[in-house]
Coordinates of C-alpha atoms and ligand atoms in Angstrom, one line a residue:
M25 CA -18.2 6.9 25.0
A26 CA -15.0 6.3 23.1
V27 CA -15.4 6.0 19.7
V28 CA -13.5 3.5 18.1
V29 CA -12.9 2.9 14.0
Q30 CA -12.7 -0.4 12.8
K31 CA -11.7 -1.5 9.1
F32 CA -12.4 -4.7 7.4
G33 CA -10.7 -5.8 4.3
G34 CA -12.0 -7.2 1.3
T35 CA -11.0 -11.1 2.4
S36 CA -12.9 -10.3 5.6
V37 CA -15.8 -9.0 4.0
G38 CA -15.3 -11.7 1.0
T39 CA -19.2 -13.4 1.5
I40 CA -22.6 -12.6 3.1
E41 CA -21.5 -15.1 6.0
K42 CA -18.1 -13.1 6.4
I43 CA -19.8 -9.9 6.8
K44 CA -22.5 -11.3 9.4
A45 CA -19.6 -12.2 11.6
V46 CA -18.1 -8.4 10.8
A47 CA -21.1 -7.5 12.1
K48 CA -21.3 -9.5 15.1
K49 CA -17.4 -8.7 15.8
V50 CA -18.4 -4.6 15.9
I51 CA -21.6 -5.5 18.0
E52 CA -19.4 -7.2 20.7
R53 CA -17.2 -4.0 20.8
K54 CA -20.4 -1.5 20.8
E55 CA -21.5 -3.7 23.7
Q56 CA -18.8 -2.8 25.5
G57 CA -19.8 1.2 25.4
N58 CA -18.2 2.2 22.5
E59 CA -19.4 4.1 19.5
M60 CA -18.5 2.4 16.3
V61 CA -17.5 3.7 13.1
V62 CA -16.8 0.5 10.4
V63 CA -15.2 1.2 7.6
V64 CA -15.1 -1.5 4.7
S65 CA -13.4 -2.4 1.6
A66 CA -14.7 -3.9 -1.4
M67 CA -16.0 -7.9 -1.1
G68 CA -13.2 -10.3 -2.1
K69 CA -11.5 -9.3 -5.4
T70 CA -14.3 -7.1 -6.5
T71 CA -12.0 -4.2 -7.3
D72 CA -9.7 -6.3 -9.5
S73 CA -12.8 -7.4 -11.4
L74 CA -14.2 -4.1 -11.8
I75 CA -10.6 -3.1 -13.3
S76 CA -10.9 -6.1 -15.2
M77 CA -13.9 -4.8 -17.0
A78 CA -12.5 -1.3 -17.6
K79 CA -9.7 -3.1 -18.9
E80 CA -11.9 -4.8 -21.6
I81 CA -12.9 -1.9 -22.8
S82 CA -9.6 0.1 -23.1
P83 CA -6.4 -0.4 -22.3
N84 CA -5.7 3.0 -20.7
P85 CA -9.3 3.9 -19.2
N86 CA -10.5 7.2 -18.7
K87 CA -9.2 7.8 -14.9
R88 CA -12.2 9.5 -13.9
E89 CA -14.7 7.3 -15.3
L90 CA -12.3 4.3 -13.2
D91 CA -12.7 6.3 -9.9
M92 CA -16.7 5.5 -11.0
L93 CA -16.6 2.3 -11.5
V94 CA -14.1 1.1 -8.8
S95 CA -15.8 3.1 -6.1
T96 CA -18.8 1.0 -6.5
G97 CA -17.2 -2.2 -4.9
E98 CA -17.4 -0.3 -1.6
Q99 CA -20.8 0.7 -2.0
I100 CA -22.0 -2.8 -2.0
S101 CA -20.2 -3.8 1.1
I102 CA -21.4 -0.9 3.1
A103 CA -25.3 -1.5 2.4
L104 CA -25.0 -5.5 3.1
L105 CA -23.0 -5.0 6.4
S106 CA -25.4 -1.5 7.5
M107 CA -28.5 -4.5 6.6
A108 CA -26.7 -7.1 8.7
F109 CA -26.8 -4.7 11.7
H110 CA -30.6 -3.7 11.2
E111 CA -31.1 -7.6 11.0
Y112 CA -29.1 -7.9 14.6
G113 CA -31.6 -5.2 16.0
Y114 CA -28.8 -2.5 16.2
N115 CA -29.5 1.1 14.3
S116 CA -26.9 1.6 11.5
I117 CA -26.6 3.7 8.4
S118 CA -24.0 3.3 5.4
L119 CA -22.3 6.2 4.1
T120 CA -20.2 6.7 1.0
G121 CA -17.2 8.7 1.1
F122 CA -19.0 11.8 0.2
Q123 CA -21.9 11.4 2.6
A124 CA -18.9 10.9 5.2
G125 CA -17.3 14.0 4.4
I126 CA -14.2 12.9 2.8
K127 CA -12.6 15.6 0.7
T128 CA -9.7 14.7 -1.7
E129 CA -7.6 16.4 -4.3
G130 CA -4.8 14.8 -7.1
H131 CA -4.8 12.8 -9.6
H132 CA -8.0 10.3 -10.4
T133 CA -7.3 6.5 -9.1
K134 CA -4.1 8.5 -6.9
N135 CA -6.0 10.9 -4.8
T136 CA -5.3 12.1 -1.2
I137 CA -7.6 13.1 1.3
T138 CA -7.2 17.0 2.2
D139 CA -10.0 17.1 5.3
I140 CA -13.1 15.3 6.6
D141 CA -16.2 17.3 7.2
L142 CA -17.7 15.1 10.4
R143 CA -20.8 16.8 10.9
N144 CA -22.7 14.0 9.1
V145 CA -20.7 11.3 11.0
K146 CA -21.2 13.1 14.1
K147 CA -24.9 13.4 13.5
H148 CA -25.6 9.5 13.5
L149 CA -23.5 8.5 16.1
K150 CA -25.0 10.7 18.4
E151 CA -28.3 9.1 17.2
G152 CA -26.7 5.7 18.3
K153 CA -25.9 4.4 15.0
I154 CA -23.2 2.1 14.1
V155 CA -21.6 4.2 11.2
V156 CA -20.5 2.4 8.1
V157 CA -18.2 4.1 5.7
A158 CA -17.2 3.2 2.4
G159 CA -13.2 2.9 2.5
F160 CA -10.9 4.0 -0.8
Q161 CA -13.1 6.8 -1.7
G162 CA -13.9 10.5 -1.3
I163 CA -15.2 13.3 -3.6
N164 CA -12.8 16.5 -5.0
E165 CA -13.8 20.1 -5.4
N166 CA -15.8 19.4 -9.0
G167 CA -17.4 16.9 -7.1
D168 CA -16.1 13.8 -8.8
I169 CA -16.4 10.6 -6.5
T170 CA -12.3 10.1 -6.5
T171 CA -10.3 6.7 -5.3
L172 CA -7.2 7.0 -3.0
G173 CA -5.1 3.8 -4.7
R174 CA -5.0 0.6 -4.1
G175 CA -5.3 -0.4 -0.7
G176 CA -7.0 2.6 0.5
S177 CA -9.4 1.5 2.9
D178 CA -6.7 1.8 5.3
T179 CA -6.5 5.3 4.5
T180 CA -9.7 6.4 5.3
A181 CA -9.9 4.3 8.8
V182 CA -6.6 6.4 10.0
A183 CA -8.0 9.6 8.4
L184 CA -11.1 9.2 10.4
A185 CA -9.6 8.1 13.5
A186 CA -7.1 11.3 13.0
K187 CA -10.1 13.4 12.7
L188 CA -11.6 12.0 15.9
K189 CA -9.5 11.8 17.7
C190 CA -9.2 7.9 18.6
I191 CA -7.5 4.4 18.3
C192 CA -7.8 2.8 14.5
E193 CA -8.0 -1.1 14.7
I194 CA -7.0 -2.7 11.1
Y195 CA -8.6 -6.2 10.8
T196 CA -7.3 -8.5 7.8
D197 CA -6.6 -11.8 6.9
V198 CA -3.5 -12.6 9.0
E199 CA -2.7 -12.0 12.7
G200 CA -0.9 -8.7 12.4
V201 CA 2.3 -7.6 10.7
Y202 CA 5.2 -9.9 10.5
S203 CA 8.7 -9.5 10.0
V204 CA 8.5 -11.3 6.2
D205 CA 5.1 -11.8 4.2
P206 CA 3.9 -14.6 5.8
R207 CA 2.3 -16.1 2.8
V208 CA 5.8 -16.2 1.7
Y209 CA 8.1 -17.1 4.2
T210 CA 5.5 -19.5 6.6
K211 CA 8.2 -19.3 9.4
A212 CA 8.4 -15.4 9.8
K213 CA 7.5 -13.9 13.3
K214 CA 4.4 -11.7 14.4
L215 CA 5.6 -8.3 15.6
D216 CA 4.2 -7.2 19.1
A217 CA 4.7 -4.0 17.9
I218 CA 6.5 -1.6 15.3
S219 CA 7.4 1.9 14.9
Y220 CA 5.6 4.2 12.5
E221 CA 9.0 4.7 10.8
E222 CA 9.5 1.0 10.0
M223 CA 5.8 0.2 9.3
M224 CA 5.8 3.1 6.6
E225 CA 9.2 2.0 5.2
M226 CA 8.1 -1.5 5.0
A227 CA 4.7 -0.6 3.8
S228 CA 6.1 1.4 0.9
L229 CA 8.8 -1.3 -0.3
G230 CA 5.9 -3.6 -0.6
A231 CA 4.5 -4.9 2.7
G232 CA 1.2 -5.0 1.4
V233 CA -0.4 -5.4 5.0
M234 CA -0.8 -2.0 5.7
E235 CA -1.2 1.2 2.9
T236 CA 2.0 3.7 3.5
R237 CA 0.1 6.7 3.6
A238 CA -2.1 5.2 6.3
V239 CA 0.9 4.9 8.4
E240 CA 2.0 8.3 7.5
L241 CA -1.4 9.6 9.1
G242 CA -0.9 7.6 12.1
F243 CA 2.6 9.1 12.5
K244 CA 1.8 12.5 11.4
Y245 CA -1.6 12.4 13.7
N246 CA 0.1 10.0 16.7
I247 CA -3.0 7.8 16.3
P248 CA -2.2 4.0 17.1
I249 CA -3.0 1.9 14.6
Y250 CA -3.9 -1.9 16.1
V251 CA -3.4 -4.4 13.1
A252 CA -5.0 -7.8 13.8
M253 CA -6.8 -11.1 12.2
T254 CA -10.8 -10.3 11.9
H255 CA -11.7 -14.0 12.8
G256 CA -10.8 -15.0 16.0
N257 CA -9.3 -13.2 19.1
K258 CA -5.3 -13.4 18.8
V259 CA -3.6 -10.8 19.7
G260 CA -2.1 -8.7 17.1
T261 CA 0.3 -5.7 16.4
M262 CA 0.7 -2.4 17.7
I263 CA 2.0 0.4 15.3
K264 CA 2.9 3.4 17.5
E265 CA 6.0 5.5 18.2
Y266 CA 9.5 4.1 18.5
D267 CA 10.5 3.4 22.2
E268 CA 13.4 1.7 23.4
T269 CA 11.6 -1.6 24.2
M270 CA 11.7 -2.0 20.3
E271 CA 15.2 -1.8 19.8
G272 CA 16.7 -5.1 19.8
K273 CA 17.4 -6.0 16.5
I274 CA 18.9 -3.9 13.6
I275 CA 16.6 -5.4 11.2
T276 CA 13.2 -5.5 11.7
G277 CA 11.9 -7.0 8.4
L278 CA 12.2 -8.1 5.3
T279 CA 9.7 -6.8 2.2
I280 CA 9.0 -8.3 -1.3
N281 CA 8.0 -6.0 -3.8
D282 CA 6.6 -8.1 -7.1
D283 CA 5.0 -5.0 -8.8
V284 CA 8.5 -4.0 -10.5
L285 CA 8.7 -3.3 -14.1
M286 CA 12.3 -2.2 -15.3
I287 CA 12.7 -0.4 -18.0
T288 CA 16.5 -0.1 -19.7
V289 CA 17.1 2.0 -22.7
N290 CA 20.1 1.0 -24.3
N291 CA 22.5 3.5 -26.8
V292 CA 22.0 7.0 -25.1
E293 CA 24.4 9.1 -26.4
Y294 CA 26.4 10.0 -23.1
K295 CA 25.2 13.1 -22.4
S296 CA 23.5 15.0 -19.3
R297 CA 20.9 16.5 -21.5
N298 CA 19.6 13.1 -23.0
I299 CA 19.4 11.7 -19.4
A300 CA 17.6 14.6 -18.3
L301 CA 15.1 14.1 -21.1
I302 CA 14.5 10.5 -20.6
F303 CA 13.5 11.5 -17.2
D304 CA 11.5 14.7 -17.5
M305 CA 9.3 12.5 -20.5
V306 CA 8.6 10.2 -17.5
G307 CA 7.7 13.2 -15.0
K308 CA 5.3 14.2 -17.1
H309 CA 3.2 10.7 -17.7
N310 CA 3.1 11.1 -13.8
I311 CA 5.6 7.8 -13.5
N312 CA 6.6 7.3 -9.9
I313 CA 10.6 6.1 -10.7
D314 CA 11.9 3.9 -8.1
M315 CA 15.6 2.8 -8.7
I316 CA 17.8 4.1 -11.4
S317 CA 21.0 2.7 -12.7
Q318 CA 23.3 3.5 -15.7
T319 CA 26.1 1.6 -17.0
A320 CA 29.5 3.1 -17.5
P321 CA 30.4 5.0 -21.2
F322 CA 31.4 2.8 -23.8
E323 CA 32.3 4.3 -27.0
G324 CA 30.3 7.5 -26.0
H325 CA 26.8 5.6 -25.4
V326 CA 25.5 4.2 -22.0
N327 CA 22.2 1.9 -21.1
V328 CA 20.0 3.6 -18.9
S329 CA 17.4 1.5 -16.1
F330 CA 15.1 2.4 -13.9
T331 CA 11.9 0.8 -12.6
C332 CA 8.5 1.6 -11.6
S333 CA 5.3 0.2 -11.3
K334 CA 3.8 -2.5 -13.5
E335 CA 0.8 -0.2 -13.9
D336 CA 2.7 2.1 -15.8
S337 CA 3.3 -0.2 -18.5
Y338 CA 0.8 1.9 -21.0
A339 CA 2.1 5.1 -20.2
I340 CA 6.0 3.6 -20.8
A341 CA 4.9 2.6 -24.4
E342 CA 3.9 6.3 -25.4
I343 CA 7.0 7.2 -23.8
A344 CA 9.1 4.9 -25.9
K345 CA 7.6 6.4 -29.2
A346 CA 8.6 10.2 -28.1
L347 CA 11.7 9.3 -26.9
Q348 CA 12.6 7.3 -30.2
A349 CA 11.4 10.3 -32.2
E350 CA 13.8 12.5 -30.6
M351 CA 17.0 10.2 -30.0
P352 CA 16.5 7.3 -33.4
Q353 CA 19.3 5.2 -32.2
I354 CA 18.2 4.1 -28.8
E355 CA 16.5 0.8 -28.0
L356 CA 14.1 0.4 -25.1
S357 CA 13.0 -3.0 -23.0
Q358 CA 11.0 -3.7 -20.4
E359 CA 11.6 -7.0 -18.4
S360 CA 9.0 -7.5 -15.6
E361 CA 10.2 -11.1 -14.2
I362 CA 11.8 -8.4 -11.4
A363 CA 11.2 -8.5 -7.7
K364 CA 12.5 -6.0 -5.0
L365 CA 13.5 -7.1 -1.8
S366 CA 14.2 -4.9 1.2
V367 CA 15.5 -5.0 4.5
V368 CA 14.0 -2.6 6.9
G369 CA 15.0 -1.5 10.5
I370 CA 15.7 1.8 12.8
G371 CA 18.8 -0.2 13.9
M372 CA 20.9 0.6 10.9
M373 CA 20.4 4.2 11.0
K374 CA 23.6 3.3 14.1
Q375 CA 25.1 0.0 12.7
S376 CA 27.0 -0.4 9.6
G377 CA 27.8 -3.6 7.5
V378 CA 24.2 -4.9 6.5
A379 CA 24.7 -4.0 3.3
A380 CA 27.8 -6.4 3.1
K381 CA 26.0 -8.8 4.9
V382 CA 23.1 -8.8 2.2
F383 CA 25.6 -9.2 -0.3
N384 CA 27.3 -12.3 1.4
I385 CA 23.9 -13.8 1.6
F386 CA 23.4 -13.5 -2.0
A387 CA 27.0 -14.4 -3.2
D388 CA 26.6 -17.5 -1.0
N389 CA 23.6 -18.4 -2.6
N390 CA 24.2 -17.6 -6.2
I391 CA 21.7 -15.0 -6.4
E392 CA 22.6 -12.1 -8.8
F393 CA 20.9 -8.6 -8.1
K394 CA 20.7 -6.2 -10.5
Q395 CA 20.3 -3.1 -8.7
V396 CA 20.7 -1.6 -5.1
T397 CA 19.4 1.4 -3.3
T398 CA 19.2 2.7 0.6
S399 CA 17.7 4.6 2.2
E400 CA 18.6 5.7 6.2
I401 CA 16.7 2.8 7.6
S402 CA 16.4 0.5 4.4
I403 CA 18.5 -1.5 1.5
S404 CA 16.6 -2.8 -1.7
Y405 CA 17.9 -4.7 -4.1
T406 CA 16.3 -5.9 -7.4
I407 CA 16.7 -9.8 -8.5
N408 CA 15.0 -12.2 -11.1
S409 CA 11.7 -13.3 -9.8
S410 CA 12.7 -16.8 -10.7
D411 CA 15.5 -16.4 -7.4
K412 CA 12.6 -14.8 -4.9
Q413 CA 11.8 -18.1 -2.8
K414 CA 15.6 -18.6 -2.5
A415 CA 16.6 -15.1 -1.9
V416 CA 13.8 -14.8 0.7
D417 CA 14.4 -18.1 3.2
A418 CA 18.3 -17.2 2.6
L419 CA 17.5 -13.7 4.0
A420 CA 15.1 -14.1 6.0
K421 CA 16.9 -17.1 7.9
A422 CA 20.3 -15.6 7.9
L423 CA 19.4 -12.2 9.3
E424 CA 16.7 -14.0 12.1
L425 CA 13.2 -13.0 11.1
Ligands
ADP204 P1 -7.0 -6.3 3.7 O1 -8.0 -7.0 2.3 O2 -7.5 -7.1 4.4 O3 -6.8 -5.0 3.5 P2 -4.5 -7.0 2.4 O4 -4.7 -8.0 1.3 O5 -4.4 -5.8 1.5 O6 -5.6 -7.3 3.5 O7 -3.3 -7.4 3.4 C1 -3.3 -8.5 4.1 C2 -2.0 -9.4 3.4 O8 -0.7 -8.9 3.3 C3 -1.5 -10.7 3.7 O9 -2.5 -11.7 3.5 C4 -0.3 -10.8 3.6 O10 0.1 -11.8 2.5 C5 0.1 -9.4 3.0 N1 1.5 -9.1 3.8 C6 2.6 -8.7 3.1 N2 3.5 -8.4 4.0 C7 3.3 -8.9 5.2 C8 3.9 -8.5 6.5 N3 4.9 -7.8 6.8 N4 3.1 -9.0 7.2 C9 1.8 -9.5 7.2 N5 1.3 -9.1 6.2 C10 2.1 -8.9 5.4
LIG205 N1 -11.2 -2.1 -2.5 C1 -9.7 -1.6 -2.7 C2 -8.6 -1.9 -3.5 O1 -8.7 -3.4 -3.8 C3 -9.3 -0.5 -1.6 C4 -8.7 -1.6 -0.3 O2 -9.3 -2.5 -0.3 O3 -8.3 -0.8 0.5 O4 -7.7 -1.7 -3.4
MG206 MG1 -5.0 -4.0 2.3

């Protein structure tokens, strides 16, 4: 019998009716002769609500306790789904990350999976049960419950599939991976297939349909990931190894990231030691910096800007205090009405002129950009959020996405 890992996201298990529908979908697959491992996220917006509660207690809640709190969301959905299987006459068991043998390391709320001890999962599969595993969570070497970062249930599912050496199916609230988020650009095209590299890049640049680490794991262990809509039977998107049939276009997708906080440190005395001090301080607070820019020196001073996640705004306030103690003349400002748009495509490795094309599209539409960064297969631009829709529409149309 083949093992299949299926993962259902928050919207797909958002109500009791939806949980029942998911159970029926899994049963159909089991009846075709498969052993089923099902990973689920917390119901609907449960994780957001739990985080809001924590923030009412403290603007910067203790991270171990935050993991303890948010991991409860998935425990509700695994229990309810497993109950549904029992109700429909199927043997099933729900397992927390710990019970499923998911071991993690790293910082609380941002852990990575180090290994999975499959003994328990395999034992229950052997007994004919549908095994329902809580996504997003694991256990660290101290025996503490940990979580894998937002969207981490995808990672749980792909990691399990990698260890079980089977296909991973990700079911969600859209029909697959599109060239652009279909909720922002309704004319976006669904992709039949996309390479791991392009999907990783799109995910890391804001295409929330898949979690980046999950795609990385799929790539590393060569696990095909099928993304499709939970309800209905429409054909979705296969994330797999790059092959020549995918080589139709230079640009495969456009991603949008609204989680951008732009920090500008004004009036920094122009010495490389000062710039190093700023980024040392940022590094010590575990802040992941994205884009960096600096103005030309004027009267011996420069302004330094960088972007990070809005989640880091508390730490930024701490950093501002520490920096001002060292360099009293600086002024620090934060801008949050910023969006990052990125064009992604493996074809860009061989083709030049994409950046110029995008600059022209921005110019034709009176859109100012603030920063630009490039990788081998993407170019990203930060712009004012107020220009976002105009920029998405213009780019998607001109680049035929
Ligand atoms: P789930 O709860 O199932 O994990 P997510 O909200 O994490 O669902 O991911 C699905 C959402 O991803 C869609 O509703 C869609 O708005 C968004 N999305 C962003 N970029 C893309 C894209 N390129 N293709 C498809 N969906 C995208
Ligand atoms: N429930 C978690 C979140 O909302 C994990 C997930 O949905 O994948 O981020
Ligand atoms: Mg998700």
